[in-house]
CSV table of C-alpha atoms in Angstrom, one decimal:
chain,number,residue,atom,x,y,z
A,1,UNK,CA,125.9,94.9,122.4
A,2,UNK,CA,123.7,96.6,119.8
A,3,UNK,CA,126.7,97.3,117.5
A,4,UNK,CA,129.5,94.8,117.3
A,5,UNK,CA,132.4,94.1,114.9
A,6,UNK,CA,131.4,97.0,112.6
A,7,UNK,CA,133.8,97.6,109.8
A,8,UNK,CA,135.0,101.1,109.1
A,9,UNK,CA,133.6,100.9,105.5
A,10,UNK,CA,130.2,99.8,106.8
A,11,UNK,CA,130.2,102.6,109.4
A,12,UNK,CA,131.3,105.2,106.8
A,13,UNK,CA,128.6,104.1,104.3
A,14,UNK,CA,126.0,104.3,107.1
A,15,UNK,CA,127.0,107.8,108.2
A,16,UNK,CA,127.1,109.1,104.6
A,17,UNK,CA,123.7,107.6,103.9
A,18,UNK,CA,122.3,109.2,107.1
A,19,UNK,CA,123.6,112.6,106.1
A,20,UNK,CA,122.2,112.3,102.5
A,21,UNK,CA,118.9,111.1,104.0
A,22,UNK,CA,118.7,114.0,106.3
A,23,UNK,CA,119.0,116.5,103.4
A,24,UNK,CA,116.7,114.6,101.1
A,25,UNK,CA,114.0,114.3,103.7
A,26,UNK,CA,114.4,117.9,104.8
A,27,UNK,CA,114.0,119.1,101.3
A,28,UNK,CA,111.1,116.7,100.8
A,29,UNK,CA,109.2,118.0,103.8
A,30,UNK,CA,110.0,121.6,102.7
A,31,UNK,CA,108.6,120.8,99.2
A,32,UNK,CA,105.5,119.3,100.7
A,33,UNK,CA,104.6,122.6,102.4
A,34,UNK,CA,104.3,124.1,98.9
A,35,UNK,CA,101.9,121.4,97.7
A,36,UNK,CA,98.2,122.3,98.3
A,37,UNK,CA,96.1,119.9,100.3
A,38,UNK,CA,94.1,117.5,98.1
A,39,UNK,CA,91.2,117.8,100.6
A,40,UNK,CA,90.2,121.0,98.9
A,41,UNK,CA,89.8,119.3,95.5
A,42,UNK,CA,88.1,116.3,97.1
A,43,UNK,CA,85.5,118.6,98.8
A,44,UNK,CA,84.9,120.4,95.5
A,45,UNK,CA,84.5,117.2,93.5
A,46,UNK,CA,82.0,115.9,96.1
A,47,UNK,CA,79.9,119.1,95.8
A,48,UNK,CA,80.0,118.8,92.0
A,49,UNK,CA,78.6,115.3,92.2
A,50,UNK,CA,75.9,116.5,94.6
A,51,UNK,CA,74.9,119.3,92.2
A,52,UNK,CA,74.7,116.8,89.3
A,53,UNK,CA,72.7,114.4,91.4
A,54,UNK,CA,70.1,116.9,92.8
A,55,UNK,CA,67.3,115.9,90.4
A,56,UNK,CA,67.6,112.2,91.4
A,57,UNK,CA,67.9,112.6,95.2
A,58,UNK,CA,64.7,111.5,97.0
A,59,UNK,CA,63.0,114.2,99.0
A,60,UNK,CA,63.5,112.4,102.3
A,61,UNK,CA,67.2,112.2,101.7
A,62,UNK,CA,67.8,115.8,100.5
A,63,UNK,CA,68.3,117.2,104.0
A,64,UNK,CA,71.0,114.5,104.6
A,65,UNK,CA,72.9,114.9,101.3
A,66,UNK,CA,72.3,118.6,100.3
A,67,UNK,CA,73.0,120.8,103.3
A,68,UNK,CA,73.5,124.0,101.3
A,69,UNK,CA,73.5,124.9,97.6
A,70,UNK,CA,76.5,123.0,96.2
A,71,UNK,CA,77.4,125.7,93.6
A,72,UNK,CA,77.3,128.3,96.4
A,73,UNK,CA,79.6,126.2,98.5
A,74,UNK,CA,82.0,125.7,95.7
A,75,UNK,CA,82.0,129.4,94.9
A,76,UNK,CA,82.5,130.4,98.6
A,77,UNK,CA,85.5,127.9,98.8
A,78,UNK,CA,87.1,129.2,95.7
A,79,UNK,CA,86.6,132.8,96.8
A,80,UNK,CA,88.8,132.1,99.8
A,81,UNK,CA,91.7,131.3,97.6
A,82,UNK,CA,93.8,133.9,95.7
A,83,UNK,CA,92.5,134.1,92.1
A,84,UNK,CA,95.9,133.6,90.6
A,85,UNK,CA,96.4,130.4,92.6
A,86,UNK,CA,93.3,128.7,91.2
A,87,UNK,CA,93.5,126.2,88.3
A,88,UNK,CA,92.2,127.4,84.9
A,89,UNK,CA,89.1,125.3,85.4
A,90,UNK,CA,88.4,126.7,88.9
A,91,UNK,CA,88.9,130.2,87.6
A,92,UNK,CA,86.2,129.6,85.1
A,93,UNK,CA,83.9,127.9,87.7
A,94,UNK,CA,84.4,130.9,90.0
A,95,UNK,CA,83.6,133.4,87.3
A,96,UNK,CA,80.5,131.5,86.0
A,97,UNK,CA,79.1,130.8,89.5
A,98,UNK,CA,79.6,134.4,90.7
A,99,UNK,CA,76.4,136.4,90.8
A,100,UNK,CA,78.3,139.6,89.9
A,101,UNK,CA,80.4,140.0,86.8
A,102,UNK,CA,82.5,142.7,88.3
A,103,UNK,CA,85.4,140.3,88.8
A,104,UNK,CA,85.4,139.6,85.0
A,105,UNK,CA,85.6,143.3,84.2
A,106,UNK,CA,88.2,144.1,86.8
A,107,UNK,CA,90.6,141.4,85.7
A,108,UNK,CA,92.3,141.4,82.3
A,109,UNK,CA,92.0,137.6,81.9
A,110,UNK,CA,90.5,137.2,78.4
A,111,UNK,CA,93.7,135.8,77.0
A,112,UNK,CA,95.1,134.2,80.1
A,113,UNK,CA,94.3,130.6,79.5
A,114,UNK,CA,96.5,128.0,77.8
A,115,UNK,CA,93.3,126.1,76.8
A,116,UNK,CA,92.1,127.9,73.7
A,117,UNK,CA,88.5,126.7,74.3
A,118,UNK,CA,88.6,128.5,77.7
A,119,UNK,CA,89.5,131.7,76.0
A,120,UNK,CA,86.5,131.4,73.7
A,121,UNK,CA,84.3,130.9,76.7
A,122,UNK,CA,85.7,134.0,78.4
A,123,UNK,CA,84.7,135.9,75.3
A,124,UNK,CA,81.1,134.7,75.7
A,125,UNK,CA,81.2,135.5,79.4
A,126,UNK,CA,82.4,139.0,78.6
A,127,UNK,CA,79.5,139.5,76.2
A,128,UNK,CA,77.1,138.3,78.9
A,129,UNK,CA,78.6,140.6,81.5
A,130,UNK,CA,77.9,143.6,79.2
A,131,UNK,CA,74.5,142.5,78.1
A,132,UNK,CA,72.6,140.3,80.6
A,133,UNK,CA,70.0,139.4,77.9
A,134,UNK,CA,72.7,138.0,75.6
A,135,UNK,CA,71.9,134.3,74.7
A,136,UNK,CA,74.4,132.6,72.3
A,137,UNK,CA,73.6,129.5,70.4
A,138,UNK,CA,74.0,126.6,72.8
A,139,UNK,CA,76.1,124.7,70.1
A,140,UNK,CA,78.9,127.0,71.0
A,141,UNK,CA,79.3,125.2,74.3
A,142,UNK,CA,79.4,121.7,72.8
A,143,UNK,CA,83.2,121.8,73.3
A,144,UNK,CA,82.7,121.6,77.0
A,145,UNK,CA,80.4,118.5,77.1
A,146,UNK,CA,83.4,116.4,78.3
A,147,UNK,CA,83.2,118.4,81.5
A,148,UNK,CA,79.6,117.8,82.6
A,149,UNK,CA,79.7,120.0,85.7
A,150,UNK,CA,81.2,123.0,83.8
A,151,UNK,CA,78.6,122.4,81.0
A,152,UNK,CA,75.9,122.3,83.6
A,153,UNK,CA,77.1,125.6,85.0
A,154,UNK,CA,77.1,127.2,81.6
A,155,UNK,CA,73.5,126.0,81.0
A,156,UNK,CA,72.4,127.8,84.2
A,157,UNK,CA,74.4,130.9,83.2
A,158,UNK,CA,73.2,131.2,79.7
A,159,UNK,CA,69.8,129.6,80.3
A,160,UNK,CA,69.8,126.7,77.9
A,161,UNK,CA,68.7,123.0,78.3
A,162,UNK,CA,71.4,120.5,79.4
A,163,UNK,CA,69.1,117.5,79.8
A,164,UNK,CA,70.6,115.8,76.7
A,165,UNK,CA,73.9,115.5,78.7
A,166,UNK,CA,72.7,115.6,82.3
A,167,UNK,CA,70.2,112.8,81.8
A,168,UNK,CA,68.0,111.2,84.4
A,169,UNK,CA,70.2,108.0,84.3
A,170,UNK,CA,73.4,110.0,84.7
A,171,UNK,CA,71.9,112.0,87.6
A,172,UNK,CA,70.9,108.7,89.2
A,173,UNK,CA,74.4,107.4,88.8
A,174,UNK,CA,75.7,110.5,90.6
A,175,UNK,CA,73.2,110.0,93.4
A,176,UNK,CA,74.5,106.4,94.0
A,177,UNK,CA,78.0,107.7,93.9
A,178,UNK,CA,77.4,110.3,96.5
A,179,UNK,CA,75.7,107.7,98.7
A,180,UNK,CA,78.7,105.5,98.4
A,181,UNK,CA,81.1,108.4,99.1
A,182,UNK,CA,79.2,109.3,102.3
A,183,UNK,CA,78.1,105.9,103.6
A,184,UNK,CA,81.3,103.7,103.0
A,185,UNK,CA,83.4,105.8,105.4
A,186,UNK,CA,80.6,105.9,108.0
A,187,UNK,CA,80.0,102.2,107.9
A,188,UNK,CA,83.8,101.6,108.1
A,189,UNK,CA,84.1,103.9,111.1
A,190,UNK,CA,81.1,102.2,112.8
A,191,UNK,CA,82.4,98.7,112.3
A,192,UNK,CA,85.9,99.7,113.3
A,193,UNK,CA,84.8,101.4,116.5
A,194,UNK,CA,82.8,98.4,117.6
A,195,UNK,CA,85.8,96.1,116.8
A,196,UNK,CA,88.2,98.4,118.7
A,197,UNK,CA,85.9,98.5,121.7
A,198,UNK,CA,85.7,94.7,121.7
A,199,UNK,CA,89.5,94.4,121.5
A,200,UNK,CA,89.9,96.9,124.3
A,201,UNK,CA,87.4,95.1,126.5
A,202,UNK,CA,89.2,91.8,125.9
A,203,UNK,CA,92.6,93.3,126.8
A,204,UNK,CA,91.1,94.9,129.9
A,205,UNK,CA,89.4,91.7,131.0
A,206,UNK,CA,92.4,89.4,130.4
A,207,UNK,CA,94.9,92.2,131.5
A,208,UNK,CA,97.2,91.3,128.7
A,209,UNK,CA,97.7,91.6,125.0
A,210,UNK,CA,98.9,88.4,123.3
A,211,UNK,CA,101.8,88.9,120.9
A,212,UNK,CA,102.8,86.1,118.5
A,213,UNK,CA,106.4,84.9,118.4
A,214,UNK,CA,108.8,87.2,116.4
A,215,UNK,CA,111.6,85.7,114.5
A,216,UNK,CA,113.9,88.6,113.4
A,217,UNK,CA,116.8,88.2,111.0
A,218,UNK,CA,120.2,88.3,112.6
A,219,UNK,CA,120.8,91.8,111.5
A,220,UNK,CA,122.2,94.7,113.5
A,221,UNK,CA,120.9,98.3,113.7
A,222,UNK,CA,123.7,99.4,111.4
A,223,UNK,CA,122.2,97.1,108.8
A,224,UNK,CA,118.9,98.8,109.3
A,225,UNK,CA,120.6,102.2,108.7
A,226,UNK,CA,122.1,100.9,105.5
A,227,UNK,CA,118.8,99.4,104.4
A,228,UNK,CA,116.6,102.4,105.1
A,229,UNK,CA,119.0,105.3,104.6
A,230,UNK,CA,121.2,103.8,102.0
A,231,UNK,CA,118.9,101.5,100.1
A,232,UNK,CA,115.4,103.1,100.5
A,233,UNK,CA,116.4,106.7,100.4
A,234,UNK,CA,119.8,107.3,98.6
A,235,UNK,CA,119.5,104.5,96.0
A,236,UNK,CA,115.7,104.2,95.9
A,237,UNK,CA,114.5,107.8,96.1
A,238,UNK,CA,117.5,109.7,94.7
A,239,UNK,CA,119.4,107.4,92.2
A,240,UNK,CA,116.6,105.1,90.9
A,241,UNK,CA,114.3,107.8,89.6
A,242,UNK,CA,117.0,108.9,87.2
A,243,UNK,CA,116.7,105.6,85.4
A,244,UNK,CA,112.9,105.1,85.7
A,245,UNK,CA,112.0,108.5,84.5
A,246,UNK,CA,114.5,108.3,81.6
A,247,UNK,CA,113.1,104.9,80.6
A,248,UNK,CA,109.5,106.0,80.5
A,249,UNK,CA,110.3,109.2,78.7
A,250,UNK,CA,112.2,107.2,76.0
A,251,UNK,CA,109.3,104.9,75.4
A,252,UNK,CA,106.4,107.3,75.9
A,253,UNK,CA,106.8,109.8,73.1
A,254,UNK,CA,103.6,108.7,71.4
A,255,UNK,CA,101.4,108.1,74.4
A,256,UNK,CA,99.1,110.4,76.4
A,257,UNK,CA,100.5,112.5,79.2
A,258,UNK,CA,98.2,110.7,81.7
A,259,UNK,CA,99.5,107.3,80.7
A,260,UNK,CA,103.0,108.5,80.7
A,261,UNK,CA,102.6,109.9,84.2
A,262,UNK,CA,101.1,106.7,85.5
A,263,UNK,CA,103.9,104.7,84.0
A,264,UNK,CA,106.5,107.0,85.6
A,265,UNK,CA,104.9,106.3,89.0
A,266,UNK,CA,104.7,102.5,88.3
A,267,UNK,CA,108.3,102.1,87.2
A,268,UNK,CA,109.4,104.6,89.8
A,269,UNK,CA,108.1,102.3,92.5
A,270,UNK,CA,109.6,99.3,90.8
A,271,UNK,CA,113.0,100.9,90.5
A,272,UNK,CA,112.8,102.3,94.0
A,273,UNK,CA,112.1,98.9,95.4
A,274,UNK,CA,115.0,97.1,93.7
A,275,UNK,CA,118.0,98.6,95.7
A,276,UNK,CA,116.6,98.0,99.2
A,277,UNK,CA,115.4,94.5,98.3
A,278,UNK,CA,118.8,93.8,96.7
A,279,UNK,CA,120.5,94.9,99.9
A,280,UNK,CA,118.2,92.6,102.0
A,281,UNK,CA,119.1,89.8,99.6
A,282,UNK,CA,122.8,90.2,100.1
A,283,UNK,CA,122.4,90.8,103.9
A,284,UNK,CA,120.5,87.5,104.3
A,285,UNK,CA,123.0,85.7,101.9
A,286,UNK,CA,125.9,87.0,104.0
A,287,UNK,CA,124.3,85.6,107.2
A,288,UNK,CA,123.4,82.2,105.9
A,289,UNK,CA,125.7,81.7,103.0
A,290,UNK,CA,122.8,81.5,100.6
A,291,UNK,CA,119.3,82.9,100.0
A,292,UNK,CA,116.5,80.3,99.7
A,293,UNK,CA,113.4,81.8,98.1
A,294,UNK,CA,111.2,79.1,99.7
A,295,UNK,CA,112.3,80.0,103.2
A,296,UNK,CA,110.0,82.4,105.0
A,297,UNK,CA,112.6,85.0,106.1
A,298,UNK,CA,110.1,87.7,106.8
A,299,UNK,CA,107.3,85.6,108.4
A,300,UNK,CA,104.8,86.0,105.7
A,301,UNK,CA,103.1,82.9,107.2
A,302,UNK,CA,100.8,82.4,104.2
A,303,UNK,CA,99.0,79.5,105.6
A,304,UNK,CA,96.3,79.2,106.8
A,305,UNK,CA,95.7,82.1,104.4
A,306,UNK,CA,92.2,82.6,105.8
A,307,UNK,CA,93.6,83.7,109.2
A,308,UNK,CA,95.9,86.2,107.6
A,309,UNK,CA,93.1,87.7,105.5
A,310,UNK,CA,90.8,87.9,108.6
A,311,UNK,CA,93.5,89.5,110.7
A,312,UNK,CA,94.3,92.0,107.9
A,313,UNK,CA,90.6,93.0,107.6
A,314,UNK,CA,90.2,93.3,111.4
A,315,UNK,CA,93.4,95.5,111.6
A,316,UNK,CA,92.2,97.7,108.8
A,317,UNK,CA,88.7,98.2,110.3
A,318,UNK,CA,90.1,98.9,113.8
A,319,UNK,CA,92.6,101.5,112.7
A,320,UNK,CA,90.3,103.5,110.4
A,321,UNK,CA,88.5,105.4,113.2
A,322,UNK,CA,91.8,106.4,114.9
A,323,UNK,CA,93.4,107.6,111.7
A,324,UNK,CA,90.3,109.6,110.7
A,325,UNK,CA,90.1,111.0,114.3
A,326,UNK,CA,93.7,112.2,114.0
A,327,UNK,CA,93.0,113.7,110.6
A,328,UNK,CA,90.0,115.6,112.0
A,329,UNK,CA,92.0,116.9,115.0
A,330,UNK,CA,94.7,118.1,112.6
A,331,UNK,CA,92.2,119.8,110.3
A,332,UNK,CA,90.6,121.6,113.4
A,333,UNK,CA,94.0,122.8,114.6
A,334,UNK,CA,95.6,123.7,111.3
A,335,UNK,CA,93.5,125.3,108.5
A,336,UNK,CA,94.4,124.7,104.9
A,337,UNK,CA,97.0,122.0,105.6
A,338,UNK,CA,99.5,121.6,102.8
A,339,UNK,CA,101.6,118.6,102.0
A,340,UNK,CA,99.2,116.0,100.5
A,341,UNK,CA,100.7,113.1,98.6
A,342,UNK,CA,100.8,114.3,95.0
A,343,UNK,CA,99.7,110.8,93.9
A,344,UNK,CA,96.2,111.5,95.4
A,345,UNK,CA,95.8,114.5,93.0
A,346,UNK,CA,97.0,112.5,90.1
A,347,UNK,CA,94.5,109.7,90.8
A,348,UNK,CA,91.7,112.2,91.4
A,349,UNK,CA,92.2,114.1,88.1
A,350,UNK,CA,93.0,111.1,85.9
A,351,UNK,CA,90.5,110.3,83.1
A,352,UNK,CA,92.3,107.3,81.5
A,353,UNK,CA,91.1,103.9,82.6
A,354,UNK,CA,94.3,102.3,81.6
A,355,UNK,CA,96.3,104.8,83.6
A,356,UNK,CA,93.8,104.2,86.5
A,357,UNK,CA,94.5,100.4,86.4
A,358,UNK,CA,98.3,101.0,86.5
A,359,UNK,CA,97.9,103.4,89.4
A,360,UNK,CA,95.6,100.9,91.2
A,361,UNK,CA,98.2,98.1,90.8
A,362,UNK,CA,100.9,100.4,92.1
A,363,UNK,CA,99.1,101.7,95.1
A,364,UNK,CA,97.2,98.6,96.3
A,365,UNK,CA,99.6,95.8,95.4
A,366,UNK,CA,103.2,97.0,94.8
A,367,UNK,CA,103.4,99.7,97.5
A,368,UNK,CA,101.9,97.6,100.4
A,369,UNK,CA,104.1,94.6,99.5
A,370,UNK,CA,107.3,96.5,99.2
A,371,UNK,CA,106.7,98.8,102.2
A,372,UNK,CA,105.6,96.0,104.5
A,373,UNK,CA,108.7,93.9,103.7
A,374,UNK,CA,110.9,96.8,104.6
A,375,UNK,CA,109.1,98.3,107.6
A,376,UNK,CA,107.2,95.4,109.2
A,377,UNK,CA,109.1,92.4,107.8
A,378,UNK,CA,112.7,93.6,108.6
A,379,UNK,CA,112.8,96.8,110.6
A,380,UNK,CA,110.1,96.1,113.2
A,381,UNK,CA,111.4,92.6,114.2
A,382,UNK,CA,114.9,93.9,114.5
A,383,UNK,CA,113.9,96.9,116.6
A,384,UNK,CA,111.7,94.6,118.8
A,385,UNK,CA,114.7,92.4,119.6
A,386,UNK,CA,116.8,95.4,120.7
A,387,UNK,CA,114.2,97.7,122.2
A,388,UNK,CA,111.1,95.7,123.0
A,389,UNK,CA,107.8,95.4,121.1
A,390,UNK,CA,106.2,98.7,122.1
A,391,UNK,CA,109.1,100.9,121.3
A,392,UNK,CA,109.7,98.9,118.1
A,393,UNK,CA,106.1,99.6,116.9
A,394,UNK,CA,106.5,103.3,117.7
A,395,UNK,CA,109.9,103.7,116.1
A,396,UNK,CA,109.0,101.8,113.0
A,397,UNK,CA,105.7,103.7,112.6
A,398,UNK,CA,107.6,107.0,113.0
A,399,UNK,CA,110.2,106.1,110.3
A,400,UNK,CA,107.3,104.8,108.1
A,401,UNK,CA,105.6,108.2,108.4
A,402,UNK,CA,108.8,110.1,107.7
A,403,UNK,CA,109.5,108.1,104.6
A,404,UNK,CA,106.3,109.4,102.9
A,405,UNK,CA,107.7,112.9,102.9
A,406,UNK,CA,104.3,114.5,103.5
A,407,UNK,CA,104.3,116.9,106.5
A,408,UNK,CA,100.5,117.3,106.5
A,409,UNK,CA,99.9,113.6,106.4
A,410,UNK,CA,102.6,112.6,108.9
A,411,UNK,CA,100.3,112.3,112.0
A,412,UNK,CA,97.7,110.1,110.3
A,413,UNK,CA,100.5,108.0,108.7
A,414,UNK,CA,102.1,107.5,112.1
A,415,UNK,CA,98.9,106.2,113.5
A,416,UNK,CA,98.4,103.9,110.5
A,417,UNK,CA,102.0,102.7,110.9
A,418,UNK,CA,101.2,101.9,114.6
A,419,UNK,CA,98.2,99.9,113.5
A,420,UNK,CA,100.2,98.0,110.9
A,421,UNK,CA,102.9,97.1,113.4
A,422,UNK,CA,100.4,95.9,116.0
A,423,UNK,CA,98.6,93.8,113.4
A,424,UNK,CA,101.9,92.3,112.2
A,425,UNK,CA,103.0,91.2,115.7
A,426,UNK,CA,99.5,90.3,117.0
A,427,UNK,CA,98.9,88.0,114.0
A,428,UNK,CA,102.4,86.8,113.6
A,429,UNK,CA,102.0,87.2,109.9
A,430,UNK,CA,103.5,89.8,107.6
A,431,UNK,CA,100.8,88.9,105.1
A,432,UNK,CA,98.1,90.2,107.4
A,433,UNK,CA,99.7,93.7,107.5
A,434,UNK,CA,100.2,93.6,103.8
A,435,UNK,CA,96.5,92.9,103.4
A,436,UNK,CA,95.6,95.7,105.9
A,437,UNK,CA,97.9,98.2,104.1
A,438,UNK,CA,96.4,97.2,100.7
A,439,UNK,CA,92.9,97.7,102.1
A,440,UNK,CA,93.7,101.1,103.4
A,441,UNK,CA,95.2,102.2,100.1
A,442,UNK,CA,92.3,100.5,98.3
A,443,UNK,CA,89.7,102.4,100.3
A,444,UNK,CA,91.5,105.7,99.5
A,445,UNK,CA,91.7,104.8,95.8
A,446,UNK,CA,88.0,103.8,95.7
A,447,UNK,CA,87.0,107.1,97.2
A,448,UNK,CA,89.0,109.0,94.6
A,449,UNK,CA,87.6,106.8,91.8
A,450,UNK,CA,84.0,107.6,92.9
A,451,UNK,CA,84.7,111.3,92.9
A,452,UNK,CA,85.3,111.2,89.1
A,453,UNK,CA,82.4,112.7,87.2
C-alpha cells in the first residue's frame, strides 16, 4: 500500500498544508501575471551595450552584431509600452531618443519624477523642444555620468562631446561584453546539441537507457506532502519570511537599499530552507532512531568527485538546447509574457558588487543545494519507488516548476527539472544534479552580470 498506518494527526496536518499550499501557489501565480517579463529589460540592456560598443566593433563583424540602429530599436520597443508603465529612466530614454518633441509638449511631465536630477533634465529638454538651436553647457549633464548610456544619448541630443566618458577602452570593453553575451549561449547550444545527439544515438543503438540504483528513504507519500506542502510552502514560504525580513530590516537601517535587498534574499533563502530540512531530519531520525551526518542518506555520492562533476556538466550542456527551445516556442506563441522571477530583475539592475556577491552565493550555491536535496534527493527517489522512474521524473519536475511560482517560466523550468531528474538517476549521484543546477543558475547570473554597463 502507498499509504499505511497513517495517524489522524498526520493526515490532518497534510490536508491543512495542501489547502494552504493551494491558496499560496494560486496567489503566487496570479501575482506573477502582474510582473513584467525581464526579457524586455534584457533586450534593452543588450542594445545599450551595442550602442556603446559601436566605435570598437570591427567592420567585418558589424553586420553580425549591429542588425539595426540600437537606439531606434530601443525607442521602438519603448513606444510599444504605455508611457505610464515605463520606468522613470525609460521615460527619459524614450523622450530623448524620439525624433519629435511633440510627446514632451503633449504630456505634463516636467515635475513627474521622484529623481530631482531627472526633473532638471526635463527642463533642459523642454528648452530644446522650444528652440532646437538651444545648447546648454555640457557641465549641466555631469550628474548623469553614472549612467553612461543616458549620458551618451544626451550628448547626441545636445551635440556635445562624450569621449571623456565613452572612451575607446570603455567601448572596447563593451564590444567584448556583447561578444560574450552573443557567443556563450551559441557555443553552449552547439555543444549541448552535439552531446544530446550522441546520447540519443547511444540509447537507440543499445535500445536501453541505463539507470543507476536508487536508494530512497523509507518515507511514504504522506511524508512528501508534509515535506513539500508543510515544510517548503507553509513554513518556508509563508512563516519564515516574517522572521528573515524582520531580521534584515532591524540590522539594515544604515546600509544601502541594494545591500538590504540582497541580504533579504539571502536570509530569506536560509530561513526558507530551515523548516523543510528540519522536517527531513526528524523524519530520518524517526525511521532510524538517530541521524548520522556522515551517512549518505540522499546519495550525494561525492567520490569519485570527478565523475559527479563531469556528469553535472554533461547534464547541463545537454538540457540547455531543450530549455531554450521551449522558451523560444513560448515566446512565439505568447507575446509579452509576464511572470519572470523578480530575482532576475534585481540582479540585472544591481550596481553594488557586495550585493552581487551575496546574490551570486544565494543563486549558485544555496538554491541548488537546498532545492536538489528536496526535489531530487528525497522526492524523486520516493516517487520512483511507488510510480516508476519515468513518472517520478515527470512528477518531481512538475512540482519543481510549480514551486517557483512563475507562470511565464513554468514550461522551461519543467524541462529543466526533467533534465535534473534524469541526470540524478542516470549518474546515481545527487551531487551531479546539484552541479548541473548550479551551472544553469550560474550561466543565467553571468549573462545578467555581463549586461551591466
